[in-house]
mmCIF file of C-alpha atoms and ligand atoms in Angstrom:
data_model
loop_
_atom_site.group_PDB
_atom_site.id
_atom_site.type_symbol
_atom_site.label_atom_id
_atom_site.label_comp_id
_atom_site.label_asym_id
_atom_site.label_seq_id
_atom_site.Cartn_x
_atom_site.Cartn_y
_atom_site.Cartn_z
ATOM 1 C CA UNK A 552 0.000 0.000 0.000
ATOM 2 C CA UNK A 553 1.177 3.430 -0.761
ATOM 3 C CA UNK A 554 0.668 6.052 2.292
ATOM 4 C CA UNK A 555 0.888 9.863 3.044
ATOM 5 C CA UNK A 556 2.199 10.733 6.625
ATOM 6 C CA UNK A 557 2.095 14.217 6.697
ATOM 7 C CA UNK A 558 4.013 16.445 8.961
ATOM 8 C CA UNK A 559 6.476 14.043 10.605
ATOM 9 C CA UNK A 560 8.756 16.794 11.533
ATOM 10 C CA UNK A 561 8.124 19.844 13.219
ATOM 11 C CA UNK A 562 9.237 23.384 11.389
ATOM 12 C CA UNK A 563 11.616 23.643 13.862
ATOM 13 C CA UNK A 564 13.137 19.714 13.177
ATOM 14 C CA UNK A 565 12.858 20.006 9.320
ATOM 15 C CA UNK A 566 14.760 23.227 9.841
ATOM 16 C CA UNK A 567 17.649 21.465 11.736
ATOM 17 C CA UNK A 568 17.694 18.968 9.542
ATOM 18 C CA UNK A 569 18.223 21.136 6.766
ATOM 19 C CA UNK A 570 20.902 22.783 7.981
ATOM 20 C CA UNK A 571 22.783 19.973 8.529
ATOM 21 C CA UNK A 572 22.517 19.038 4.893
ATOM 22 C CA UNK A 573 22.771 22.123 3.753
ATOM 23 C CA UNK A 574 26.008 22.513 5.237
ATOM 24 C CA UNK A 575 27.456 19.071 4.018
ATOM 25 C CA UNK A 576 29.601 18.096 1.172
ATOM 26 C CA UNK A 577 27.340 15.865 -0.675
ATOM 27 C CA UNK A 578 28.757 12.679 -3.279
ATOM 28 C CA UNK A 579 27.924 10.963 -5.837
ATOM 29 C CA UNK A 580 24.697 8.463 -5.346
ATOM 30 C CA UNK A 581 25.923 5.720 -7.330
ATOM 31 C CA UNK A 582 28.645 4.949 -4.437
ATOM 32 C CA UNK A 583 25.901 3.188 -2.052
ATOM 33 C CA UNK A 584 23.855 1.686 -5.457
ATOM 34 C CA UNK A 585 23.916 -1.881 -6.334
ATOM 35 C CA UNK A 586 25.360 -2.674 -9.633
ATOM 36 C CA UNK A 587 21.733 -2.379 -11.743
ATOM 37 C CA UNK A 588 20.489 0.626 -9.448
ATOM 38 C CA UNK A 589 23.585 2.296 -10.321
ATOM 39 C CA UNK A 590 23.167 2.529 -14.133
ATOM 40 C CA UNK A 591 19.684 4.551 -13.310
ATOM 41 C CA UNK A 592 20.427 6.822 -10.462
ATOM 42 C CA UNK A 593 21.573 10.403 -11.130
ATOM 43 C CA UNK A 594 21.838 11.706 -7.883
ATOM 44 C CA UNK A 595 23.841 13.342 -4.620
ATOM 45 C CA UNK A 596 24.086 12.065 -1.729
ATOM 46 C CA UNK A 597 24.922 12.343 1.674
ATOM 47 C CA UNK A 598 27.846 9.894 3.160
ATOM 48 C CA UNK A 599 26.215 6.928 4.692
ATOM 49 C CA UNK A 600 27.915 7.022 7.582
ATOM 50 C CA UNK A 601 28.896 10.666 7.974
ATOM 51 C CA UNK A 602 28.328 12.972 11.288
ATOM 52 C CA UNK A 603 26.262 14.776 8.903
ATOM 53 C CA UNK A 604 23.976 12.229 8.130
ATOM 54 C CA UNK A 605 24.056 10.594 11.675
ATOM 55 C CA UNK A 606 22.816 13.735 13.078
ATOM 56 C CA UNK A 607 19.692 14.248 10.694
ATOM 57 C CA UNK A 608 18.982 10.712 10.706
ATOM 58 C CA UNK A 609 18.741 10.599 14.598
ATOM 59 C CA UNK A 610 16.419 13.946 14.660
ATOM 60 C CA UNK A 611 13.987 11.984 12.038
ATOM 61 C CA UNK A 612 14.116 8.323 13.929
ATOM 62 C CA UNK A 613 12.957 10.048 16.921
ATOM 63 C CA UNK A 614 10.280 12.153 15.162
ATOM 64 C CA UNK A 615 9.388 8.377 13.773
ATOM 65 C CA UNK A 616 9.080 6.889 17.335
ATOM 66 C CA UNK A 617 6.402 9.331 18.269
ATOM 67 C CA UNK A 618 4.493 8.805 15.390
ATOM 68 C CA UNK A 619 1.231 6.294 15.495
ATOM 69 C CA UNK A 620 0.405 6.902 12.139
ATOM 70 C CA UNK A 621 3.922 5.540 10.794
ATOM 71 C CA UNK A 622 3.756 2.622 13.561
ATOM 72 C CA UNK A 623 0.389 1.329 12.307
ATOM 73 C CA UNK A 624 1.221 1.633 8.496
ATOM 74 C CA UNK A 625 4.909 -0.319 8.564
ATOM 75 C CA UNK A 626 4.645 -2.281 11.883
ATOM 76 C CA UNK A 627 8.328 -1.586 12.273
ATOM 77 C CA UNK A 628 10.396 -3.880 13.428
ATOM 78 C CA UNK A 629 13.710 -2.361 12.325
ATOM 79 C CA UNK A 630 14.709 0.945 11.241
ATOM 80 C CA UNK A 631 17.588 1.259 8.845
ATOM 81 C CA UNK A 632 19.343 5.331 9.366
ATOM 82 C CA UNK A 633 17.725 7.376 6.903
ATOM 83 C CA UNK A 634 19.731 8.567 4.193
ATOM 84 C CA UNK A 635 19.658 12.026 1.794
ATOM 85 C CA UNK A 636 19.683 12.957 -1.108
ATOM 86 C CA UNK A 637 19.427 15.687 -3.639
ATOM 87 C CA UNK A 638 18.745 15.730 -7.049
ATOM 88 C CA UNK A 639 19.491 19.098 -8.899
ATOM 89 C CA UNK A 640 18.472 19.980 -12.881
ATOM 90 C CA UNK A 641 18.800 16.993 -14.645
ATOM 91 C CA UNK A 642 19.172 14.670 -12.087
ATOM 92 C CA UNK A 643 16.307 11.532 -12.135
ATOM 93 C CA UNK A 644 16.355 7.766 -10.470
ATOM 94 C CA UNK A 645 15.168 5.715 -13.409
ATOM 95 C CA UNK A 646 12.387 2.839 -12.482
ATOM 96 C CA UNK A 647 13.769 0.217 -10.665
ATOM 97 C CA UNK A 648 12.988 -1.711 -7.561
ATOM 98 C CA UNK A 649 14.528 -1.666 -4.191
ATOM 99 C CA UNK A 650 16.801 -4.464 -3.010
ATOM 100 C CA UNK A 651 15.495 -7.319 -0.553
ATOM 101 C CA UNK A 652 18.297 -6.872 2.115
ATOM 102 C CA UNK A 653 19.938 -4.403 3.562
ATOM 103 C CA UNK A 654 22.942 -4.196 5.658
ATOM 104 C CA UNK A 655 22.658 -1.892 9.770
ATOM 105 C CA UNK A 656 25.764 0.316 9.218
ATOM 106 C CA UNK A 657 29.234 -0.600 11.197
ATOM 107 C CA UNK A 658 28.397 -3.799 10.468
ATOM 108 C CA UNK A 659 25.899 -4.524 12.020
ATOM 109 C CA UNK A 660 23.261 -7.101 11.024
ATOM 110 C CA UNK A 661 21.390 -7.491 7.370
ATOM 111 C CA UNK A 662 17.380 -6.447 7.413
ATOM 112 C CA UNK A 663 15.046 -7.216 4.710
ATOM 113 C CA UNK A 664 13.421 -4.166 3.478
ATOM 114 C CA UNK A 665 9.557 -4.491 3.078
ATOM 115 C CA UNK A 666 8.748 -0.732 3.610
ATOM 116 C CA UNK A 667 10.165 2.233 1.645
ATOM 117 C CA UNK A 668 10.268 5.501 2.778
ATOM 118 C CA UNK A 669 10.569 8.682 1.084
ATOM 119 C CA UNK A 670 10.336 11.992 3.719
ATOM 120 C CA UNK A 671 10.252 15.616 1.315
ATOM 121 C CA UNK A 672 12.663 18.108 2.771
ATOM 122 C CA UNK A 673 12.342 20.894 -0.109
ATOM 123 C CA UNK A 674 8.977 23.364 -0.914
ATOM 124 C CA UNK A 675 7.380 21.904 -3.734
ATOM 125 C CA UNK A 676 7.517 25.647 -5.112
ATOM 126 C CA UNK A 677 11.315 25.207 -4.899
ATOM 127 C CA UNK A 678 11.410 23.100 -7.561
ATOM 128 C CA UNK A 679 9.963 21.511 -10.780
ATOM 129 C CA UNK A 680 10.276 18.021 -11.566
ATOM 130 C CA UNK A 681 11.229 15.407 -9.174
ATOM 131 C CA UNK A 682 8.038 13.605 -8.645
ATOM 132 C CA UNK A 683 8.639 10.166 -7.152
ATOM 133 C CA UNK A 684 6.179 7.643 -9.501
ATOM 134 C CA UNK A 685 4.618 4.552 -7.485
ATOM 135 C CA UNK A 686 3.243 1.736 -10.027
ATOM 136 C CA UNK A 687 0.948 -0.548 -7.715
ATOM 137 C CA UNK A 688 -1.984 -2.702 -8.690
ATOM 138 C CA UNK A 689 -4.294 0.083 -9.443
ATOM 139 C CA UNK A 690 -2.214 2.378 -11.603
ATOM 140 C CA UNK A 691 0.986 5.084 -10.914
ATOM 141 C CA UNK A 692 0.971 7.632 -7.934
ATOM 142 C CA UNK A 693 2.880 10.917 -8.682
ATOM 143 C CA UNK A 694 3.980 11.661 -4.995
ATOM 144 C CA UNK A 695 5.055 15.594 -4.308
ATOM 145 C CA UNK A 696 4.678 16.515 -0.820
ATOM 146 C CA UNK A 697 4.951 19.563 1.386
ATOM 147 C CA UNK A 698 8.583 19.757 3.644
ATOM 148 C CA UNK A 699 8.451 17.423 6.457
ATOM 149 C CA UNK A 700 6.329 14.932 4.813
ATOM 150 C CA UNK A 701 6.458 11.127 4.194
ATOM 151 C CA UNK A 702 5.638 8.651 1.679
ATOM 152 C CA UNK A 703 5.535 4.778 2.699
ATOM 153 C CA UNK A 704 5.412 2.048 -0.699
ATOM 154 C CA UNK A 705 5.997 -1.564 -0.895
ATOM 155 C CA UNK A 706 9.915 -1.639 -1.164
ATOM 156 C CA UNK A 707 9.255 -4.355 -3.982
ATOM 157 C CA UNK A 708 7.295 -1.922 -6.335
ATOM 158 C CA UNK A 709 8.394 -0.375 -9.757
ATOM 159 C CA UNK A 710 9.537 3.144 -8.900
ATOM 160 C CA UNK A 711 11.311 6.002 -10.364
ATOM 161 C CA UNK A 712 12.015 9.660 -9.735
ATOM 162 C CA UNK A 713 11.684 12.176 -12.526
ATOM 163 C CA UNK A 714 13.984 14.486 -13.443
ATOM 164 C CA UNK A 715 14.409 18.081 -11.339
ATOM 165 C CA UNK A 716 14.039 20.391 -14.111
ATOM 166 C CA UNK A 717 14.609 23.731 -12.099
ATOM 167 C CA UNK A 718 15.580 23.988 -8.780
ATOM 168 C CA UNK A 719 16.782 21.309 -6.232
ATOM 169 C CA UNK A 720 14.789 18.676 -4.277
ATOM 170 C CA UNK A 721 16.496 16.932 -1.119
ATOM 171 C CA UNK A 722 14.987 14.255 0.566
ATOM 172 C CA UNK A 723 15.712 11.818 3.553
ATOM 173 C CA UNK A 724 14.803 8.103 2.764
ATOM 174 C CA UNK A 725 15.056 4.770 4.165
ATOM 175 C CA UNK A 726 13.684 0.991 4.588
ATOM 176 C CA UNK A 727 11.521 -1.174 7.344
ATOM 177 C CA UNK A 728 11.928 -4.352 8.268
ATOM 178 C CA UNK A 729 8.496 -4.965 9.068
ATOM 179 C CA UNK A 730 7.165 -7.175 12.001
ATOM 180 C CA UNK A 731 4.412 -8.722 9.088
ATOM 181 C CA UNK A 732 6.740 -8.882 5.510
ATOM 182 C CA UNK A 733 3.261 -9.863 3.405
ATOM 183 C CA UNK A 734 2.164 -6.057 2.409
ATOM 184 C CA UNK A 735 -1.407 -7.113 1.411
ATOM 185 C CA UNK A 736 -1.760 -8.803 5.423
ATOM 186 C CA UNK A 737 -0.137 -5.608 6.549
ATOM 187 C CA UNK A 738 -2.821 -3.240 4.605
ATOM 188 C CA UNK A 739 -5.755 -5.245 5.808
ATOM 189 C CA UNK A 740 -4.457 -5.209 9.218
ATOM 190 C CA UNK A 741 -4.271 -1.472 8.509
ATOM 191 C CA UNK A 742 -6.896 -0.746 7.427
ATOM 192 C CA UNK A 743 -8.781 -2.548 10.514
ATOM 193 C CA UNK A 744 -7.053 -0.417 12.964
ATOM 194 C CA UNK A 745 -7.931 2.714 11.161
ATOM 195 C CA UNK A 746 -11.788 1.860 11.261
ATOM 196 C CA UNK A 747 -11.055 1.053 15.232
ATOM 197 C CA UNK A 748 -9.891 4.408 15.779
ATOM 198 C CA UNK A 749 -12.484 6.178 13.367
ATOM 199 C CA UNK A 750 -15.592 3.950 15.287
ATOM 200 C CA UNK A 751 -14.135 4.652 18.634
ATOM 201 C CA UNK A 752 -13.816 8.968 17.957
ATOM 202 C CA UNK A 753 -17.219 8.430 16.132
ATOM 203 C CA UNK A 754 -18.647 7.283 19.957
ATOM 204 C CA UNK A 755 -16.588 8.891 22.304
ATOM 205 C CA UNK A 756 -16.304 5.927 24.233
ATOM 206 C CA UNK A 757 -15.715 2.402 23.803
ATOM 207 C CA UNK A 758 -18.618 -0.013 23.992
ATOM 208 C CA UNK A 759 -18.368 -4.015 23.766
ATOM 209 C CA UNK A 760 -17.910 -4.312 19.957
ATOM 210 C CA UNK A 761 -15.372 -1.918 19.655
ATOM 211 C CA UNK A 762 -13.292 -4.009 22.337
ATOM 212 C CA UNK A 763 -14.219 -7.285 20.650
ATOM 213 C CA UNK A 764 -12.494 -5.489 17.223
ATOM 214 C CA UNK A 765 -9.369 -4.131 18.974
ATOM 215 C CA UNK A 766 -9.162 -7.722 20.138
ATOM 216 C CA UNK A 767 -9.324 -9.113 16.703
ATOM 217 C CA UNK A 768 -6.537 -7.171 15.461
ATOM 218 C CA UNK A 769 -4.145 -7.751 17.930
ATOM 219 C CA UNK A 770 -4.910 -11.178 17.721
ATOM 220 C CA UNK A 771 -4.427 -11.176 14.407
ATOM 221 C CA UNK A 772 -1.150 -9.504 14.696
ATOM 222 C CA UNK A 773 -0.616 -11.768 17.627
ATOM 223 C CA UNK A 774 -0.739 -14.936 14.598
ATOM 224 C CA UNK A 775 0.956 -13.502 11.999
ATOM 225 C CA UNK A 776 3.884 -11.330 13.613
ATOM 226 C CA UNK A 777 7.600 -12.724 12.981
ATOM 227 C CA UNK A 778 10.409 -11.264 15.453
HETATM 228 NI NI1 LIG B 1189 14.241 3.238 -4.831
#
């Protein structure tokens, strides 16, 4: 499933985060592509494993900790450090698909992405271009969002970013290990817990069916969650 999370930073966190970029030397993109993702990506990027990008990337994991919204939609049950980019005029990712498994920095241990993320640092009035295009089961999303916001999408799905044709767009983005890997179980599940919540506001109070449901789902979780 493909999902808007909007405003995951604060103005005052999106602002600290873009100083820190702003104020880094950025490199070439291809360096942390795979062999195939490296013939389509036209990009700059941040050092994996710079201070730079350490210190963004822990201002955006905690703003990810505090958010339900992101919690119910991936299920996380690890967190790769985001990563940034920036794609000046000309600059474009060609479709591809994300890879299966990821290796924690400093060696730590290999994930498998299920979830990837996509947070917008820039304006959209900053720039032209540089949509990020989703193909999924019911056609392509064209995904520009306001500073501070978040796309999720299936890490497995074609996906490509067009080319920035005035302007610059930098972005933070990163992969889930998710506790459920099968994204259609994960979007039903989803989808359950958001009619919870909506029932529950909707009455002001809980009555027995809405605690029968809340059971359901986290017994279903309970069955098909893999730690
Ligand atoms: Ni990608």
């Amino acid at each position: 499933m493909v999902v808007e999370i909007p405003d995951v930073l604060t103005k005052s966190e999106l602002a600290e985060v873009r100083r820190i970029i702003d104020a880094a030397e950025l490199v070439d993109g291809r360096e942390t592509a795979g062999e195939l993702a490296a013939q389509a990506k036209r990009n700059l990027q941040l050092p994996q494993e710079g201070q730079a990008a350490r210190e963004a990337g822990e201002i955006i994991l905690k703003a990810l900790g505090r958010n339900p919204l992101f919690n119910s939609v991936a299920l996380p049950l690890r967190v790769l450090p985001p990563l940034f980019n920036r794609y000046e005029v000309g600059m474009a990712f060609d479709a591809h698909v994300d890879g299966a498994v990821r290796a924690m920095p400093s060696g730590g241990p290999r994930m498998r992405a299920d979830v990837s993320s996509t947070l917008f640092l820039t304006d959209p009035a900053d720039y032209d271009g540089g949509e990020l295009l989703i193909e999924h089961a019911y056609g392509t999303s064209s995904v520009k969002l306001p500073a501070g916001s978040m796309i999720l999408y299936p890490a497995g799905s074609l996906h490509r970013v067009s080319p920035v044709t005035r302007g610059a767009r930098t972005s933070a983005f990163f992969w889930t290990q998710s506790m459920l890997k099968d994204d259609g179980l994960r979007s039903l599940l989803y989808d359950l817990d958001m009619a919870i919540i909506e029932v529950r506001q909707q009455l002001g109070h809980d009555t027995h069916g809405t605690l029968s449901l809340t059971g359901v789902y986290h017994n279903l979780l309970r069955r098909a969650i893999e730690l």
